[in-house]
Amino acid sequence: MPTNSPPVCSTTAFPTSDFSAIDITLLQLIPSDPIILLSFINTRLRDQYSSLDNLCDDLDIDRTELEEKLRLAGFDYNPDQNQFR
């Protein structure tokens, strides 16, 4: 009697050359939803950057636009905590 098991997924890794045609910039990965953006930015600030200026410079983000987008969602940057709250 056949089973209704889901298909087994292959664990074979793709050669890196298979992905050479994919051109995703970091800017495309930055969330547009303000709440997800907040989480993304605060996580980066916590884990990788000592200041908002460093993050914006490294990711090539316009700081004014970022702060305005998060301000409209109710969040302001606190440099002492290095987080949007």
PDB file of C-alpha atoms in Angstrom, residues 23-31 40 44 48-49 55 58-61:
ATOM      1  CA  ASP A  23      22.521  40.199  -8.845  1.00  0.00           C
ATOM      2  CA  ILE A  24      20.962  41.178  -5.530  1.00  0.00           C
ATOM      3  CA  THR A  25      22.226  44.341  -3.928  1.00  0.00           C
ATOM      4  CA  LEU A  26      21.967  44.914  -0.197  1.00  0.00           C
ATOM      5  CA  LEU A  27      19.600  47.795  -0.882  1.00  0.00           C
ATOM      6  CA  GLN A  28      17.142  45.333  -2.419  1.00  0.00           C
ATOM      7  CA  LEU A  29      17.264  43.292   0.784  1.00  0.00           C
ATOM      8  CA  ILE A  30      16.396  46.213   3.046  1.00  0.00           C
ATOM      9  CA  PRO A  31      12.749  45.860   4.056  1.00  0.00           C
ATOM     10  CA  PHE A  40      16.388  44.958  10.480  1.00  0.00           C
ATOM     11  CA  ARG A  44      22.341  45.578  12.445  1.00  0.00           C
ATOM     12  CA  GLN A  48      27.511  45.161  13.504  1.00  0.00           C
ATOM     13  CA  TYR A  49      27.607  48.962  13.799  1.00  0.00           C
ATOM     14  CA  LEU A  55      25.521  51.764   9.214  1.00  0.00           C
ATOM     15  CA  ASP A  58      28.421  51.133   4.909  1.00  0.00           C
ATOM     16  CA  LEU A  59      25.011  50.208   3.456  1.00  0.00           C
ATOM     17  CA  ASP A  60      24.811  53.348   1.318  1.00  0.00           C
ATOM     18  CA  ILE A  61      21.528  54.422   2.928  1.00  0.00           C
TER      19      ILE A  61
END
